[in-house]
Short mmCIF file of C-alpha atoms and ligand atoms in Angstrom, two decimals:
data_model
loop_
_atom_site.label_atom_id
_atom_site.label_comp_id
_atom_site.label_asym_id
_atom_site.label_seq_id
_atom_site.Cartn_x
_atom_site.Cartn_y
_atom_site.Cartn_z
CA UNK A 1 91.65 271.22 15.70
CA UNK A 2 89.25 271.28 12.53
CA UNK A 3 90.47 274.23 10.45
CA UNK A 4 87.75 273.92 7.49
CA UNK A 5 84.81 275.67 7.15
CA UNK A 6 81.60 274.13 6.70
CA UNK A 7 79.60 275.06 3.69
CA UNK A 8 77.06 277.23 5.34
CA UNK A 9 79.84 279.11 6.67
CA UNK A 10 80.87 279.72 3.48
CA UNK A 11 77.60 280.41 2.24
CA UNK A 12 77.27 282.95 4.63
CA UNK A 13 80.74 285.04 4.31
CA UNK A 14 79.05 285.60 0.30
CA UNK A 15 76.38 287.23 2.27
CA UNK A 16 78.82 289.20 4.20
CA UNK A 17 80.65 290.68 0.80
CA UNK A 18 77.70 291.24 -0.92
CA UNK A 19 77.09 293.34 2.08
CA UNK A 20 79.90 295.42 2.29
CA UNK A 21 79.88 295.46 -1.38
CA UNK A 22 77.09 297.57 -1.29
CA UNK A 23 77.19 299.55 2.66
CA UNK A 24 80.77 300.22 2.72
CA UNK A 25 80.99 302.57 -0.05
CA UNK A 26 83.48 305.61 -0.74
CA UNK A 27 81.25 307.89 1.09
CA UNK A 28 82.02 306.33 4.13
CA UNK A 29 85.49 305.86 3.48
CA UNK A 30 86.05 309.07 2.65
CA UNK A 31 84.01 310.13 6.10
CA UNK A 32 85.94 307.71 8.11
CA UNK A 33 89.31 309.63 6.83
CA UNK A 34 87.88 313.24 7.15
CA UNK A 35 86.91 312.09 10.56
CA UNK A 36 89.77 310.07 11.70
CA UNK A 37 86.82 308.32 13.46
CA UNK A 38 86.86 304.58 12.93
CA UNK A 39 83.00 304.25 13.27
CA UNK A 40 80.16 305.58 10.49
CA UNK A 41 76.32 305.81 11.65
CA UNK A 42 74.95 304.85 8.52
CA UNK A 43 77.31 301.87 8.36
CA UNK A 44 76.52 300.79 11.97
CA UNK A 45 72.74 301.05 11.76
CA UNK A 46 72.64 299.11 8.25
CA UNK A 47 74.28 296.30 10.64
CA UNK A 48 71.69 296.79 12.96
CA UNK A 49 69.47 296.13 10.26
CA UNK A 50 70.93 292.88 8.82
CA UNK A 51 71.22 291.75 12.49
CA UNK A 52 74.53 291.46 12.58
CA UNK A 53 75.57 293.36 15.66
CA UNK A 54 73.58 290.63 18.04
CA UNK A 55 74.97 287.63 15.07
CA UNK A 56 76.26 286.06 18.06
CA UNK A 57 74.00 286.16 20.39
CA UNK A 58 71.16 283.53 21.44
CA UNK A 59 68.00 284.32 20.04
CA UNK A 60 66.39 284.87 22.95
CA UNK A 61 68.44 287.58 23.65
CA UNK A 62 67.35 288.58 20.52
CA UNK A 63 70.51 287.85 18.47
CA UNK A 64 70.93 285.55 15.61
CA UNK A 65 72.90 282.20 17.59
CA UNK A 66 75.83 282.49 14.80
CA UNK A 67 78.29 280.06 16.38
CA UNK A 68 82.27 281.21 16.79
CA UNK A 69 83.05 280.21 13.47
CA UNK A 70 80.73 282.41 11.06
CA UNK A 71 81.22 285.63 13.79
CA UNK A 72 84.86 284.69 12.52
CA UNK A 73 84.07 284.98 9.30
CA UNK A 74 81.89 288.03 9.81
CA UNK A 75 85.33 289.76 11.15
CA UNK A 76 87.51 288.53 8.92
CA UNK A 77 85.74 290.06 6.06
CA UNK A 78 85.18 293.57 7.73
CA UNK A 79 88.93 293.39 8.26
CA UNK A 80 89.71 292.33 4.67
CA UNK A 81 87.09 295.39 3.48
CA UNK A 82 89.06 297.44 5.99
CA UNK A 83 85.50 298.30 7.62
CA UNK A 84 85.04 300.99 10.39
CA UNK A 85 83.86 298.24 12.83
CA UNK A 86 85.47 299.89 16.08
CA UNK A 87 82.14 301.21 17.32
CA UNK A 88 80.72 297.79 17.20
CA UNK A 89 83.66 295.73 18.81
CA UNK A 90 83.95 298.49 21.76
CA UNK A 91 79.83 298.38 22.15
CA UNK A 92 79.66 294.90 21.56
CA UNK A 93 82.25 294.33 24.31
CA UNK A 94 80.13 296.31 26.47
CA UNK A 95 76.74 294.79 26.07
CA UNK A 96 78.38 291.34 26.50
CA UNK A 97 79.92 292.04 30.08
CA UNK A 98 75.75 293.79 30.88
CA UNK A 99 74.48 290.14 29.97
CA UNK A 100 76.61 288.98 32.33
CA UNK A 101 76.56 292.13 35.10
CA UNK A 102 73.95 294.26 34.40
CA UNK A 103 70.91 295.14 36.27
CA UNK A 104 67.41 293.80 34.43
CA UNK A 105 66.66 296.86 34.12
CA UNK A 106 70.19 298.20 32.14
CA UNK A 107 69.73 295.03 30.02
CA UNK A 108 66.06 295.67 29.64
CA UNK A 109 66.46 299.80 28.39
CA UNK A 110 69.97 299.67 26.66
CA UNK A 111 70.66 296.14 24.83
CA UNK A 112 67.54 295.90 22.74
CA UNK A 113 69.41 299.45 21.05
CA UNK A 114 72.75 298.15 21.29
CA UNK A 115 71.52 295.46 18.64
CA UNK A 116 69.44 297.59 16.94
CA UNK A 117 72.77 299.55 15.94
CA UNK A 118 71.27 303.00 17.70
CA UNK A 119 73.98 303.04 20.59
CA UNK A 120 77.58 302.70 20.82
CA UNK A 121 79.15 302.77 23.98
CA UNK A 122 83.14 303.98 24.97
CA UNK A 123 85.81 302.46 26.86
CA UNK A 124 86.99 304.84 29.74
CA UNK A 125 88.85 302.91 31.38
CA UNK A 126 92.78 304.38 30.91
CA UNK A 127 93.77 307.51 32.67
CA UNK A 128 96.79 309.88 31.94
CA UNK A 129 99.28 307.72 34.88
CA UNK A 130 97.47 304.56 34.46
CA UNK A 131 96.88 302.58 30.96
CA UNK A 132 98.56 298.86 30.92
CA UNK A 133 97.96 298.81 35.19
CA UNK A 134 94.66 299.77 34.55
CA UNK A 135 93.46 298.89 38.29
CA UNK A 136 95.36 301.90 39.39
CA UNK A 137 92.22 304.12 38.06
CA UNK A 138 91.80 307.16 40.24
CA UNK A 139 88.83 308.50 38.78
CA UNK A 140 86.79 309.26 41.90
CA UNK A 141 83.09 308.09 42.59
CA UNK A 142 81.69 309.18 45.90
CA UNK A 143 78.14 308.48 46.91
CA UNK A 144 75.93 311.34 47.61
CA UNK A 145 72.57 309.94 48.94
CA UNK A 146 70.86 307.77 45.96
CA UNK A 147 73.82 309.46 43.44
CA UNK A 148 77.30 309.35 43.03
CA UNK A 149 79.56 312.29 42.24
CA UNK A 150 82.22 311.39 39.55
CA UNK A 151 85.20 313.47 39.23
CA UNK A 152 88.96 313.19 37.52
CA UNK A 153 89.91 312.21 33.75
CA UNK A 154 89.95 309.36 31.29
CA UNK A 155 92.16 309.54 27.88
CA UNK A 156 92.33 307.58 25.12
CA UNK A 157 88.21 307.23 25.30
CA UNK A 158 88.21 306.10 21.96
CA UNK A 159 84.49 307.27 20.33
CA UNK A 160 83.87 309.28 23.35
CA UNK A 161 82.57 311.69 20.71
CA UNK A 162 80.04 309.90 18.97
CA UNK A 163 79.39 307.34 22.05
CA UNK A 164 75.93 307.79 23.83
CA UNK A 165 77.29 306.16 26.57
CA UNK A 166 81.04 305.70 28.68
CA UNK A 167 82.02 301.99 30.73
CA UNK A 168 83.55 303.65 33.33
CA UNK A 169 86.35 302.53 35.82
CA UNK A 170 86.23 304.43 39.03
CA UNK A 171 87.56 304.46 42.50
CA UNK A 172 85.15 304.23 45.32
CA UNK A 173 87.66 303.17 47.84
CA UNK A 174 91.23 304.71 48.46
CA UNK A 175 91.74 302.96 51.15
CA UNK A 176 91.19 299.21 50.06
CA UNK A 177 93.67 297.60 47.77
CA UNK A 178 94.02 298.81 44.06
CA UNK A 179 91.66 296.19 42.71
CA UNK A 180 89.13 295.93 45.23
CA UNK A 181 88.33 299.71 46.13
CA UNK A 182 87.13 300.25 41.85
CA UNK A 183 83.48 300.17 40.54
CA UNK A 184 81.95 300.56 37.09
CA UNK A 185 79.32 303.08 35.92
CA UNK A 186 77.48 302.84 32.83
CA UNK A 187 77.26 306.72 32.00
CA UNK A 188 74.70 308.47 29.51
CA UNK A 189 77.64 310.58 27.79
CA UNK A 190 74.85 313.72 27.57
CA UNK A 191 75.10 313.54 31.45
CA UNK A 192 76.37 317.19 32.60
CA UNK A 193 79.62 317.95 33.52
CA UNK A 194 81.12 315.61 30.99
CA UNK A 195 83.84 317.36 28.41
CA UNK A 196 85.13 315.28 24.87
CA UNK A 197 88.45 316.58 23.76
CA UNK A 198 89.84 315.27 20.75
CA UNK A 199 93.74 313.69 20.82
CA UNK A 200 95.13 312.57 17.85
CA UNK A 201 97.80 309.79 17.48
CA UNK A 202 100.07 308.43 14.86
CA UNK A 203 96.96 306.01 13.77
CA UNK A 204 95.08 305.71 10.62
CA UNK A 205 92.46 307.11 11.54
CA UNK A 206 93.83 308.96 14.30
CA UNK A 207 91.68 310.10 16.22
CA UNK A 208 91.02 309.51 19.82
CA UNK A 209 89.72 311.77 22.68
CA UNK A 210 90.39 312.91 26.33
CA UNK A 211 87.52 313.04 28.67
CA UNK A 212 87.11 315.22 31.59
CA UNK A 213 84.35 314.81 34.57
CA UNK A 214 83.19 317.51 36.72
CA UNK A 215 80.92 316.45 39.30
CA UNK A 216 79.32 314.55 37.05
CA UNK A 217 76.18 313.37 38.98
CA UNK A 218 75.31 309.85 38.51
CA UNK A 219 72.04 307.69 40.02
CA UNK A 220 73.31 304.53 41.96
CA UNK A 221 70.95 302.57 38.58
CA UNK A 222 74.21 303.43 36.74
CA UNK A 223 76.37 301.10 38.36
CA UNK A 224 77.26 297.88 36.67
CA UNK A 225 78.56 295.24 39.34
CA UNK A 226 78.81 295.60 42.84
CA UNK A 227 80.17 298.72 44.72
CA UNK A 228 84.25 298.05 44.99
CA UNK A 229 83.37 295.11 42.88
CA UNK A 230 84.63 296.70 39.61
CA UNK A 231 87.40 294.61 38.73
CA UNK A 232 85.39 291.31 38.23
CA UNK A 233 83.61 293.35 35.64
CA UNK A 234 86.43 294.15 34.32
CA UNK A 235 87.74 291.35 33.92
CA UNK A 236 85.04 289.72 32.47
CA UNK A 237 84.57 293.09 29.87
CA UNK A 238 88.45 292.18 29.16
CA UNK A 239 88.16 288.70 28.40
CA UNK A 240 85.79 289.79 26.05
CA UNK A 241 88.60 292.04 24.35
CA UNK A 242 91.37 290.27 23.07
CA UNK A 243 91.17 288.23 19.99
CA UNK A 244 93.38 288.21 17.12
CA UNK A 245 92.96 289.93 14.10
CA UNK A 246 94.50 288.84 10.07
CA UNK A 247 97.73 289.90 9.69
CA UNK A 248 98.28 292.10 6.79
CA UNK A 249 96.04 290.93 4.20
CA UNK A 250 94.58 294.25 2.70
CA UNK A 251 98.35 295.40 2.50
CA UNK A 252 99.77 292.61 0.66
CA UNK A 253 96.46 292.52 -1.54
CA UNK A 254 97.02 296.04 -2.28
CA UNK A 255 100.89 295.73 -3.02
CA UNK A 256 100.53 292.71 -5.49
CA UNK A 257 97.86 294.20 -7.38
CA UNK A 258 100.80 297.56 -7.23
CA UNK A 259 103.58 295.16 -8.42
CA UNK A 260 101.74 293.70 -11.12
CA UNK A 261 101.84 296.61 -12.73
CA UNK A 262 104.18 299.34 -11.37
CA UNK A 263 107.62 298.86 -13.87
CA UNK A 264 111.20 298.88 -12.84
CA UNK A 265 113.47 301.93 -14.67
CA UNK A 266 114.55 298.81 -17.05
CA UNK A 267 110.55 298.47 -18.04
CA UNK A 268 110.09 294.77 -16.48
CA UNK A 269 107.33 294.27 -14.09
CA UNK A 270 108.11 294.45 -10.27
CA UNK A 271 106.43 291.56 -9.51
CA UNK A 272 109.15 289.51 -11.83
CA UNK A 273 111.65 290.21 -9.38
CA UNK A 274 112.73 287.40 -7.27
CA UNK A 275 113.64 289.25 -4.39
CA UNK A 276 110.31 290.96 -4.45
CA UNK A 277 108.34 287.74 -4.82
CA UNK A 278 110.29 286.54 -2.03
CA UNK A 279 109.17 289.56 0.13
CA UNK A 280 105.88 289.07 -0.70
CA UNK A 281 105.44 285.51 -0.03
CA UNK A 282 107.09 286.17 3.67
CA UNK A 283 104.45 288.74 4.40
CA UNK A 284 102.11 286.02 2.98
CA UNK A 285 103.61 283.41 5.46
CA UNK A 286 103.29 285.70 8.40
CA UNK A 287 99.11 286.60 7.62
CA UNK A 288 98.98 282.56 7.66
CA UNK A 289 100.56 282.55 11.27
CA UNK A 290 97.96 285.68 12.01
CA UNK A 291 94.92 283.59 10.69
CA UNK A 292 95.62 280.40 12.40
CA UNK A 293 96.57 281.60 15.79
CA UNK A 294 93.26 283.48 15.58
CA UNK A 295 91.55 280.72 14.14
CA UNK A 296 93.08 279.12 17.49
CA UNK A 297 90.86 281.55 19.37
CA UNK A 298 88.05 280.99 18.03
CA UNK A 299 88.69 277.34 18.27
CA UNK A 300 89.21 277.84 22.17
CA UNK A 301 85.63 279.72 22.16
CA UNK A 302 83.46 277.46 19.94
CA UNK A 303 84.82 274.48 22.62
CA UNK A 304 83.45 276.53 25.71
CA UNK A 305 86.60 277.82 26.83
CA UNK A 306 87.67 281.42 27.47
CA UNK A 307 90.51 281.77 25.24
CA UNK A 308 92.95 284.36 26.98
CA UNK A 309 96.51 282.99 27.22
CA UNK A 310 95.32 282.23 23.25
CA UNK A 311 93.91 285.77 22.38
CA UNK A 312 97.07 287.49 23.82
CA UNK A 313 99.23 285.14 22.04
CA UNK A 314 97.12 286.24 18.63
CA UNK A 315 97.01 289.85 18.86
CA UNK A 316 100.64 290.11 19.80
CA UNK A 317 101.56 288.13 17.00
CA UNK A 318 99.06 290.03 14.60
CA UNK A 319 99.50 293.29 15.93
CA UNK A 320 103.68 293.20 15.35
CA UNK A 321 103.47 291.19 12.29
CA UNK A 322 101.93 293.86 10.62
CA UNK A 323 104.28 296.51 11.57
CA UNK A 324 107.14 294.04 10.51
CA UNK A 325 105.37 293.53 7.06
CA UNK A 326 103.73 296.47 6.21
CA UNK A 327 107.60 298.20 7.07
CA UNK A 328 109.09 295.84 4.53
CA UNK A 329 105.94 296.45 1.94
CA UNK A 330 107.05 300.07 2.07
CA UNK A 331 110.34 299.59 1.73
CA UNK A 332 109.39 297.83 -1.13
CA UNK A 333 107.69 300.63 -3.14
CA UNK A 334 110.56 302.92 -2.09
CA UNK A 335 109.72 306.44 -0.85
CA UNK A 336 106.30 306.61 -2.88
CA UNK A 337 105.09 304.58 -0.66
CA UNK A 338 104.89 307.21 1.93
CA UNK A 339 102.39 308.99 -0.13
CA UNK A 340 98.48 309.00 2.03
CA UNK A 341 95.43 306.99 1.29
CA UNK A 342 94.22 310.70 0.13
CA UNK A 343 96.75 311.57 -2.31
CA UNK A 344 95.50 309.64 -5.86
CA UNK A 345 99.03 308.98 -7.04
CA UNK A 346 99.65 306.73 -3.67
CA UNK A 347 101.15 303.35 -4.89
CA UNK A 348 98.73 300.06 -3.48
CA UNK A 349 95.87 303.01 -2.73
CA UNK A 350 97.88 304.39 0.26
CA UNK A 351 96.62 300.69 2.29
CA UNK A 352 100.33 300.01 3.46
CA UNK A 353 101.14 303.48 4.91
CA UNK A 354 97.56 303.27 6.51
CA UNK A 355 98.14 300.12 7.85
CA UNK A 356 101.84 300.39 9.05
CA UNK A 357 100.63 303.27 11.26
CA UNK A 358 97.56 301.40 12.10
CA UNK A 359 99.56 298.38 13.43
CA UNK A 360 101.66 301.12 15.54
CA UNK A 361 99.21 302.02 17.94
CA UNK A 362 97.52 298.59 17.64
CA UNK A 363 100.57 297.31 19.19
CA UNK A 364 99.63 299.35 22.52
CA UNK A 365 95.63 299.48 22.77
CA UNK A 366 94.13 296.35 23.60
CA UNK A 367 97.26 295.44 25.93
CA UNK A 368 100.89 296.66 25.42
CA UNK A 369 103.35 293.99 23.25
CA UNK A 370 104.91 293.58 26.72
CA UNK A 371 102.30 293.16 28.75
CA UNK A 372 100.89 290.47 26.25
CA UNK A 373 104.27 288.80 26.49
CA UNK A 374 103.76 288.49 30.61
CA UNK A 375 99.89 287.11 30.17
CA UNK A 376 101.52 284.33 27.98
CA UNK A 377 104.85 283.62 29.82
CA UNK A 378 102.66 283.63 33.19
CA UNK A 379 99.33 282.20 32.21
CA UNK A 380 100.54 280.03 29.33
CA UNK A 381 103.78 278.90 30.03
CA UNK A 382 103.45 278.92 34.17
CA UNK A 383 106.77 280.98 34.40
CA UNK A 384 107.44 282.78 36.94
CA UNK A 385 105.82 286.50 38.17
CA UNK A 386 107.62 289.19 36.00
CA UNK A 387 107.04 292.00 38.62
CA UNK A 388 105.71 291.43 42.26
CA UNK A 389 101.87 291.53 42.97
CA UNK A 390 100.39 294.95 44.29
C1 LIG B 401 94.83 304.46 19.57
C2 LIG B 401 94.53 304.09 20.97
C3 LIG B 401 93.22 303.86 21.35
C4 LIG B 401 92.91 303.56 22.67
N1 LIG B 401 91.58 303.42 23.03
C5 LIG B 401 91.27 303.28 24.33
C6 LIG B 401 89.90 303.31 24.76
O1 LIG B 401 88.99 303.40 23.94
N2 LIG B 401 89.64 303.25 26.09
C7 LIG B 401 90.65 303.16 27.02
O2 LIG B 401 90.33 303.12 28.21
N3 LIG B 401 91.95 303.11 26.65
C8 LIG B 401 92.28 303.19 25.34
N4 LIG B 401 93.59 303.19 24.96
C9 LIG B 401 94.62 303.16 25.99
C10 LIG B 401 95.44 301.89 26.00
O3 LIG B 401 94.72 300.84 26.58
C11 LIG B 401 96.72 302.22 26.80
O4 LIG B 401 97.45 303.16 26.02
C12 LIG B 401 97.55 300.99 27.04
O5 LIG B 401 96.92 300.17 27.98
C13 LIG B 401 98.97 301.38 27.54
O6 LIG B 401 98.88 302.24 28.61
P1 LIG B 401 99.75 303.57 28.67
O7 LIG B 401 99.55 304.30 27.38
O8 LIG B 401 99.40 304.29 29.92
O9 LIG B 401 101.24 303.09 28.72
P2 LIG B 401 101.96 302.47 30.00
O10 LIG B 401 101.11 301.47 30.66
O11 LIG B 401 102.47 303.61 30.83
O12 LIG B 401 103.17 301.72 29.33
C14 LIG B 401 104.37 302.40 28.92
C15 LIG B 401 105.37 301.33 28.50
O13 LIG B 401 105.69 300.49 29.65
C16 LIG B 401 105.40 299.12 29.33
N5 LIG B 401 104.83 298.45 30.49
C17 LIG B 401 103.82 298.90 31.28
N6 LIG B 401 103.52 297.98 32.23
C18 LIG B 401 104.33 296.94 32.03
C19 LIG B 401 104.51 295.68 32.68
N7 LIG B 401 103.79 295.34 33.72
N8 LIG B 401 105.47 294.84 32.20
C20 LIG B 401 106.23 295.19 31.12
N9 LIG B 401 106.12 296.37 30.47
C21 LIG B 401 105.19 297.23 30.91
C22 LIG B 401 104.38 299.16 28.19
O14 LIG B 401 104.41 297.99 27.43
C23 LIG B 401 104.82 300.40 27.42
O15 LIG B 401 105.86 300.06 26.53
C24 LIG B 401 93.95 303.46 23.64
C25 LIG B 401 95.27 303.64 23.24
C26 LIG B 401 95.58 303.96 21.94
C27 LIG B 401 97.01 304.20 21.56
#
């Protein structure tokens, strides 16, 4: 495995600072905060712009053919800049499963906008009894004529509130087994009958929503895949999902550039402390095994493969690193450390309390810890079933 990048990659992650440099300014961190809302209009449509949300996609689809590498790159830097990039990874997850599934005419009307940064599209997929076994949706769908009636409730429809439109996991048939009786709509989220209802977690920012459907009527256009074929789509949209993100950079950025000059009662530097360099060069350690087990990943892609065993290995690894280290950053900066991104005395800018609750709930979306653990003992490691197949 080749871990250096070439020069043009290199050439082009400049481009990317220089960008954020001048898009991602305090306005829309501030915004993002007031909002909880991990997604900024202005910021999304200057990507449009650059043509960065279709980077990776052939040209004839009227994306840019970035290969693996510089759309690596491209994340790792919003990451590092702590960008509000969930809008795009949720939409661009989308539009990649309607290249593969969606009708000419979906592809035609909705992915020109998608790229053009004018559309982001939610995830309603988990429902209040069914998140990690996801095929267990009970949403219902039932055709009426050319239309379908939706009815029942999503939560955790990250977006949901700026989205214009849902993915949507329904049940079409009760009566066939869990994963072949589910099909997936592509809803306008202005469709009535649909209600956004903000839930707020530990996360920062926090905010997430609940979404309710009344006999939400649908035309049979919006379906994505075939009917009770949902969970191939699915399965391709989840492939699509899991990748691994850097470990705790920002954080440990942050807290050096703290320790250089916060001073122990004694009036020496933190940083001169021995046990603290230690600390700090563990968390350091641990971002390396982040960034090469996602550099693995994208390996795994740029070779043709579909990396899953390796993305679940990556973001379980990421996703709990962080919460390790950032937990050990702020026990480093004692109880100061507590103190939020918004209050101006907050030691390393308030990025390690952000992050440590960050990493809490990153630990569950995207696949529980556990259920990660499973994908790679099964899939990777060919042990046996951890729970029998329903
Ligand atoms: C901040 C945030 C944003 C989210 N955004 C979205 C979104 O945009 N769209 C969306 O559809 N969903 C979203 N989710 C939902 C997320 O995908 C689910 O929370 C997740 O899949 C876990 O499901 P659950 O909450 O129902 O927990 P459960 O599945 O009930 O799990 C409870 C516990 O049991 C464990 N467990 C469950 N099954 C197994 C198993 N087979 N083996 C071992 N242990 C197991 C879990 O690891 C966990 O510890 C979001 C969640 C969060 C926290």
């Amino acid at each position: 495995m080749d871990f250096a990048l070439h020069e043009s990659g290199e050439a082009f992650r400049s481009e990317v600072r220089v960008f954020l440099a001048e898009h991602l300014t305090q306005d829309v961190r501030e915004r993002v905060r007031r909002t909880g809302t991990v997604h900024d209009w202005r910021f999304h449509r200057a990507l449009g712009a650059k043509g960065w949300i279709g980077a990776g996609w052939p040209v004839e689809f009227g994306g840019q053919g970035r290969g693996p590498w510089e759309l690596r790159i491209f994340y790792e830097e919003c990451a590092r800049a702590d960008a509000p990039t969930d809008g795009l990874s949720m939409t661009l997850m989308v539009a990649n499963t309607l290249r593969v599934a969606g009708t000419e005419v979906q592809q035609r009307e909705i992915l020109p906008r998608v790229l053009a940064g004018e559309v982001v599209i939610c995830l309603g997929y988990s429902e209040p009894d069914t998140g990690s076994d996801v095929a267990a949706a009970r949403l219902s769908a039932i055709r009426d004529g050319d239309d379908w009636i939706l009815n029942g409730q999503k939560v955790f429809t990250s977006l949901a509130h700026e989205a214009q439109y849902v993915f949507l996991l329904t049940r079409t048939n009760a009566d066939a087994p869990k994963h072949r009786g589910l099909t997936m709509f592509l809803v306008p989220m202005d469709t009535p009958g649909i209600d956004v209802e903000p839930l707020w977690t530990l996360g920062a920012p926090g905010r997430t929503n609940r979404t309710f459907y009344t006999d939400v009527r649908v035309p049979d256009a919006a379906r994505v895949g075939d009917v009770d074929g949902g969970w191939d789509v699915m399965t391709a949209a989840l492939t699509f999902e899991r990748g691994g993100t850097l470990g705790a950079v920002r954080a440990l950025e942050e807290t050096v550039a703290w320790a250089r000059t916060a001073r122990r009662p004694d009036g020496s530097a933190v940083i001169d402390d021995p046990l603290v360099r230690r600390r700090l060069a563990r968390v350091a350690i641990e971002n390396e095994v982040a960034a090469l087990l996602s550099h693995r990943t994208t390996w795994t892609a740029a070779e043709g493969h579909l990396p899953g065993v390796e993305g679940s290995m990556a973001k379980l690894f990421s996703s709990e690193s962080v919460q390790r280290c950032t937990a050990d950053l702020l026990d480093l900066m004692g109880t100061e450390g507590l103190l939020t991104q918004d209050q101006p005395d907050a030691p390393a800018a308030g990025a390690v309390e952000a992050a440590h609750r960050k990493a809490a709930v990153a630990r569950i979306y995207g696949g529980t810890s556990e259920v990660l653990r499973s994908i790679v003992a099964e899939r990777g490691l060919g042990l046996p079933r951890t729970r029998a197949a329903r």
